[in-house]
mmCIF file of C-alpha atoms in Angstrom:
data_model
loop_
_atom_site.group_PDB
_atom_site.id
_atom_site.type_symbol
_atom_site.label_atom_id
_atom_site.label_comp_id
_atom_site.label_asym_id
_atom_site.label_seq_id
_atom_site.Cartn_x
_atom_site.Cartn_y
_atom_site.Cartn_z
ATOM 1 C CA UNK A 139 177.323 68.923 43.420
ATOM 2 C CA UNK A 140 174.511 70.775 45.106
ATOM 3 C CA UNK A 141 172.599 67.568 45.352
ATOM 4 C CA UNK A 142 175.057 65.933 46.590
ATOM 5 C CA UNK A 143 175.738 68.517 49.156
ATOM 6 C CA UNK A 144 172.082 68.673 49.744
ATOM 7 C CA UNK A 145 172.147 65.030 50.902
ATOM 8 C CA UNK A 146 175.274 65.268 52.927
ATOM 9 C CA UNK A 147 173.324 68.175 54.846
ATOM 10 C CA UNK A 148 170.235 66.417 55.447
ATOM 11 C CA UNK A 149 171.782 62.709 56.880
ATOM 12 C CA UNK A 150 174.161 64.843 59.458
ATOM 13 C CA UNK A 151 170.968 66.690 60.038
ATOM 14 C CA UNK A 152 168.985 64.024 60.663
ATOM 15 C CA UNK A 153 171.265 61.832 62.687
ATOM 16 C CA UNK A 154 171.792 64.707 64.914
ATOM 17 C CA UNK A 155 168.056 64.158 66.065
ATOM 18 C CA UNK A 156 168.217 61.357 68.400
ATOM 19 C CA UNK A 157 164.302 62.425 69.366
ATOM 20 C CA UNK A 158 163.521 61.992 66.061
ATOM 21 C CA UNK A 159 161.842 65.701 65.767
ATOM 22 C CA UNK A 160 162.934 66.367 62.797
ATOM 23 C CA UNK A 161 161.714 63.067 61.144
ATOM 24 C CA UNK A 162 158.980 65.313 59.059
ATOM 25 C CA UNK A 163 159.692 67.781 56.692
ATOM 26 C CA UNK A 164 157.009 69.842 54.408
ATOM 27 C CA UNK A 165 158.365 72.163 51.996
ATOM 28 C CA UNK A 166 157.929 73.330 48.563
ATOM 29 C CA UNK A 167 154.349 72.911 46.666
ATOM 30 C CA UNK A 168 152.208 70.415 48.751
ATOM 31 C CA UNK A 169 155.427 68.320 48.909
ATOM 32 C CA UNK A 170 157.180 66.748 52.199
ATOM 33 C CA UNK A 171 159.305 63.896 53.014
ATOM 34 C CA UNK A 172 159.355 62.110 56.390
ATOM 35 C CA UNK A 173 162.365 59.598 57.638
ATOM 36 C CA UNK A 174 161.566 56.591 59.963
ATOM 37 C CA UNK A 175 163.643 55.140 63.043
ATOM 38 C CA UNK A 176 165.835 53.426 60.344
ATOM 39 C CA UNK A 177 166.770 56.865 58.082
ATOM 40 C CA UNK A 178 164.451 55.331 55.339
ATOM 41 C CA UNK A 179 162.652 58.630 53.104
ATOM 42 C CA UNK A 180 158.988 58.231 51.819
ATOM 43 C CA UNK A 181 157.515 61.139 49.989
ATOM 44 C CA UNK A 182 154.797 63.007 51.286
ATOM 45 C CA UNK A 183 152.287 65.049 49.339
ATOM 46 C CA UNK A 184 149.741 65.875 51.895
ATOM 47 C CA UNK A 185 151.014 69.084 52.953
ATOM 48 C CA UNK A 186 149.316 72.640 52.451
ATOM 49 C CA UNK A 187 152.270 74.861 52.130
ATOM 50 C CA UNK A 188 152.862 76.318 48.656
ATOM 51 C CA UNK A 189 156.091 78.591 49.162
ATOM 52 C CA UNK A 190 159.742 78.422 47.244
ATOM 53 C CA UNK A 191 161.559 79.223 50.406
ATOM 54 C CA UNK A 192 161.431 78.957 53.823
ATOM 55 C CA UNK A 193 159.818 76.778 56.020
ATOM 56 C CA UNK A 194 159.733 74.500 59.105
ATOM 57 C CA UNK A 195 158.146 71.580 60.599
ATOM 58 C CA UNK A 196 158.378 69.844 63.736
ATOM 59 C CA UNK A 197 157.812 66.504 64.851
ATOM 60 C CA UNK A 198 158.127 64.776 68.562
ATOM 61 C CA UNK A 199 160.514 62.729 69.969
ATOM 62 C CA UNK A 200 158.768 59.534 68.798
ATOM 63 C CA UNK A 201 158.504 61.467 65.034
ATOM 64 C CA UNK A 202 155.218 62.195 65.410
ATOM 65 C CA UNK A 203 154.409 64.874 63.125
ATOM 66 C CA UNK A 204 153.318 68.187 65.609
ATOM 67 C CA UNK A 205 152.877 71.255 63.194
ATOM 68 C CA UNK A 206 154.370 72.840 60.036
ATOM 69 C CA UNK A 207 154.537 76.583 59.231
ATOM 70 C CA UNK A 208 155.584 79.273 56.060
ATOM 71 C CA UNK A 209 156.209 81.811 58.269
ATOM 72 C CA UNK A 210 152.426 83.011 57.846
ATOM 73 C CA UNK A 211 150.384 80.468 58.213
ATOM 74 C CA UNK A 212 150.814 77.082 60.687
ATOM 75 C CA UNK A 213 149.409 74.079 60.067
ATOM 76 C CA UNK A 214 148.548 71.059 62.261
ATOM 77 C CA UNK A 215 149.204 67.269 62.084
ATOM 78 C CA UNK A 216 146.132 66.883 60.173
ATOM 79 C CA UNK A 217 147.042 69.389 57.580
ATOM 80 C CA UNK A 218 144.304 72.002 58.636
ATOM 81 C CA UNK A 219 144.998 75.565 59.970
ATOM 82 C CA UNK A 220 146.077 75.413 63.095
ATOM 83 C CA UNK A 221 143.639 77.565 66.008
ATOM 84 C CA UNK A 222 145.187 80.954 66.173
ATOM 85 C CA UNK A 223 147.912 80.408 63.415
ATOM 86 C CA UNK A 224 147.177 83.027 60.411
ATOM 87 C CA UNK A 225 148.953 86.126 59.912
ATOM 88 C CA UNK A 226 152.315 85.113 61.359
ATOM 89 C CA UNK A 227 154.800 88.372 59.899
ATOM 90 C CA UNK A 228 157.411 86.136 58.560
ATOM 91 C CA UNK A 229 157.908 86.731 54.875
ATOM 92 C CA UNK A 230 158.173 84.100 51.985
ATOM 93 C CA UNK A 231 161.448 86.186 49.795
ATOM 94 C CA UNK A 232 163.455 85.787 53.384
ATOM 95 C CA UNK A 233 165.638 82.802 52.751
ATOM 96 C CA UNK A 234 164.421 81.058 56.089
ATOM 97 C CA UNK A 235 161.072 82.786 57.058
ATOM 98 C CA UNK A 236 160.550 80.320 60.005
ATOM 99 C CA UNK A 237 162.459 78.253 62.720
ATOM 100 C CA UNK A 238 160.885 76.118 65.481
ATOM 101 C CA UNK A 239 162.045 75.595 68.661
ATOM 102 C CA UNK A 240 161.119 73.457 71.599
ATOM 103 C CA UNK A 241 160.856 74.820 74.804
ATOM 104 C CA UNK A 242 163.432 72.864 77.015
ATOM 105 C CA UNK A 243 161.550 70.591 79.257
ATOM 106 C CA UNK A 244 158.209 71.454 78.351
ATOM 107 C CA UNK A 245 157.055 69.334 75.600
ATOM 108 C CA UNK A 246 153.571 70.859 74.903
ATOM 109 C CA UNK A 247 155.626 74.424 73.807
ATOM 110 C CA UNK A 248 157.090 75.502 70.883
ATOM 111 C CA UNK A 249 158.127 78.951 70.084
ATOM 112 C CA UNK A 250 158.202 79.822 65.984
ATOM 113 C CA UNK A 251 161.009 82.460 65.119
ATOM 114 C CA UNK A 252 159.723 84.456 62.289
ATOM 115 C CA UNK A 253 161.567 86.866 59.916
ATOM 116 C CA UNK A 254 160.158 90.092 57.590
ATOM 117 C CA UNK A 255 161.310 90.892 54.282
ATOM 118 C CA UNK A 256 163.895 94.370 54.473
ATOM 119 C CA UNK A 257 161.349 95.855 52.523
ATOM 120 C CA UNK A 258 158.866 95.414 56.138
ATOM 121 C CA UNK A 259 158.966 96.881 59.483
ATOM 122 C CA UNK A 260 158.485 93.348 60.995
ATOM 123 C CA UNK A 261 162.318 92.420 61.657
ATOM 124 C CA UNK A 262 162.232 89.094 63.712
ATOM 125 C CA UNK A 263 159.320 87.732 65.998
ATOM 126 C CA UNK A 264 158.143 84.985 67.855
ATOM 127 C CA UNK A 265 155.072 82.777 68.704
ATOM 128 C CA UNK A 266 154.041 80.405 70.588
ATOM 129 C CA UNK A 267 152.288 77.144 70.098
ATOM 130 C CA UNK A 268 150.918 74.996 72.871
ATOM 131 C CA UNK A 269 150.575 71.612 71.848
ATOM 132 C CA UNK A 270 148.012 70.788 74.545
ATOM 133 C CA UNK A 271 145.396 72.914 73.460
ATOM 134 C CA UNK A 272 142.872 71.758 71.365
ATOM 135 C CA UNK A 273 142.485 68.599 71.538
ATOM 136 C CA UNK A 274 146.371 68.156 71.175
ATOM 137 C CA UNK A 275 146.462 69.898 67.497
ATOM 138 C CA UNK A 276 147.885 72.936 69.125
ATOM 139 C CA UNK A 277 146.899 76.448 69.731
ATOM 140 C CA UNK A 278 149.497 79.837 68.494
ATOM 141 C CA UNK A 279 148.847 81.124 72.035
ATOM 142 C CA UNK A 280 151.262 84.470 71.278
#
């Protein structure tokens, strides 16, 4: 049932994103899946994240792969640390420690919603990632 519920999920997920950003997803321990224009799923298993909870990628319109992120850490296309992106306060036992969101009509911004743990201070916070900074890997700016 849950897997079946899982895949319902993801297909009205992903055919809700006519820009295709949400054609890469990393997850899990170094594991990710990405979906081309035609819904198809290939496994991934160059990612860096090694969390059981949340986490959130984001890709652009064409499905380009932009960035991925545990809430603490944000990684770029090429899998490596992304300038500026340690020590987000998002928390790995909050059951989603990160969102993404694009900034509307700007496509070089992205904020990344982050959320504590109730046992932290941190409650919910925000950066922001400019995708046209550094050599179009991406900067966390804020």
């Amino acid at each position: 049932m849950k897997k079946t519920l899982f895949h319902v999920l993801l297909l009205c997920l992903v055919s809700t994103y006519g820009q295709r950003q949400a054609a890469n997803w990393y997850f899990g321990e170094n594991a990710g899946i990405r979906f081309d224009a035609n819904n198809n799923i290939a496994a991934l298993n160059d990612g860096q994240l090694n969390t059981i909870e949340g986490c959130s990628s984001i890709s652009d319109n064409d499905g380009n792969l932009q960035f991925y992120t545990d809430g603490k850490t944000v990684y770029t296309s090429t899998h490596a640390i992304m300038q500026g992106g340690t020590n987000l306060v998002g928390d790995e036992s909050s059951t989603q420690t990160a969102i993404v969101v694009p900034r509307p009509n700007n496509p070089n911004i992205y904020y990344i919603f982050t959320v504590g743990s109730n046992n932290s201070n941190n409650g919910m916070k925000y950066s922001v990632v400019d995708m046209s900074m550094n050599g179009g890997l991406g900067q966390v700016t804020i």
